[in-house]
PDB file of C-alpha atoms in Angstrom:
ATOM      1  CA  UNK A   1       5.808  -9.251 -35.777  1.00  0.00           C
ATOM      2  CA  UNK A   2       3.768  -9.628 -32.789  1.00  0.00           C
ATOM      3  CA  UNK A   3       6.568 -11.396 -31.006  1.00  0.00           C
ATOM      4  CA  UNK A   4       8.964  -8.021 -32.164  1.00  0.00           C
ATOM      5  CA  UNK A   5       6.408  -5.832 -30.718  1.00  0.00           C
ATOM      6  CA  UNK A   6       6.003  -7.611 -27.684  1.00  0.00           C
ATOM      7  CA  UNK A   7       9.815  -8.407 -26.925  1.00  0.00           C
ATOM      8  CA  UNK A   8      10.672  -4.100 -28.047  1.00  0.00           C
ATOM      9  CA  UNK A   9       7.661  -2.822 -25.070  1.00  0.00           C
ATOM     10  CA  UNK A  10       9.372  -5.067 -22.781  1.00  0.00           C
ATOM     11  CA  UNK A  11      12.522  -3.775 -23.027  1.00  0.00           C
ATOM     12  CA  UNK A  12      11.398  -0.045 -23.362  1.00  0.00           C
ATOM     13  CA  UNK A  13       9.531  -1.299 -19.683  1.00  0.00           C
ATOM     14  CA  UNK A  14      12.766  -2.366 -18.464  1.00  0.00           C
ATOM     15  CA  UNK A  15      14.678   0.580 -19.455  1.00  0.00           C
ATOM     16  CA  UNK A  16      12.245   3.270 -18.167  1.00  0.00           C
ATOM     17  CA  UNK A  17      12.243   0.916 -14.617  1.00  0.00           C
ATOM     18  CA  UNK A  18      16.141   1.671 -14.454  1.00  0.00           C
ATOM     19  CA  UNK A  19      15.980   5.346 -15.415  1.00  0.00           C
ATOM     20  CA  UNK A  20      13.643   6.068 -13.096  1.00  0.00           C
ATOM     21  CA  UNK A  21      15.244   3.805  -9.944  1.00  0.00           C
ATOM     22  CA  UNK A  22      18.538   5.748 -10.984  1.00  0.00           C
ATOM     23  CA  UNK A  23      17.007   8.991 -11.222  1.00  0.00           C
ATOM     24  CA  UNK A  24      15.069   7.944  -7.836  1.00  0.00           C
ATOM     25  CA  UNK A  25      18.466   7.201  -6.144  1.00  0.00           C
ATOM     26  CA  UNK A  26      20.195  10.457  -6.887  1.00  0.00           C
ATOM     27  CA  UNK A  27      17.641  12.303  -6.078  1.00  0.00           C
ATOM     28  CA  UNK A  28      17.429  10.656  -2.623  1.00  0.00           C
ATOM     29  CA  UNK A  29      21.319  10.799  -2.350  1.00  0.00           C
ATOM     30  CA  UNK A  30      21.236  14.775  -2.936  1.00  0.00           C
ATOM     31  CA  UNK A  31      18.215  14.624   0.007  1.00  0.00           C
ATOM     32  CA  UNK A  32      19.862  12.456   2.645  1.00  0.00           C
ATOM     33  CA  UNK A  33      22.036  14.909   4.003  1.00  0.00           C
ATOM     34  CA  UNK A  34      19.183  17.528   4.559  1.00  0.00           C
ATOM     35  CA  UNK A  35      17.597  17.828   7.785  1.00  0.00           C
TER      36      UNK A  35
END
């Protein structure tokens, strides 16, 4: 169970790491062509 618990934070980790480098790169993407 510990193992389950473990293993499920670690990919909740990894999933909120891509969200927020995808949500990162649009968001620099709608910057770059401002001034």
């Amino acid at each position: 169970m510990v193992r389950f618990t473990l293993f499920l934070r670690s990919l909740l980790f990894v999933l909120l790491m891509t969200v927020a480098t995808v949500i990162w790169a649009f968001v620099c993407m709608l910057c770059a062509p401002l001034p």
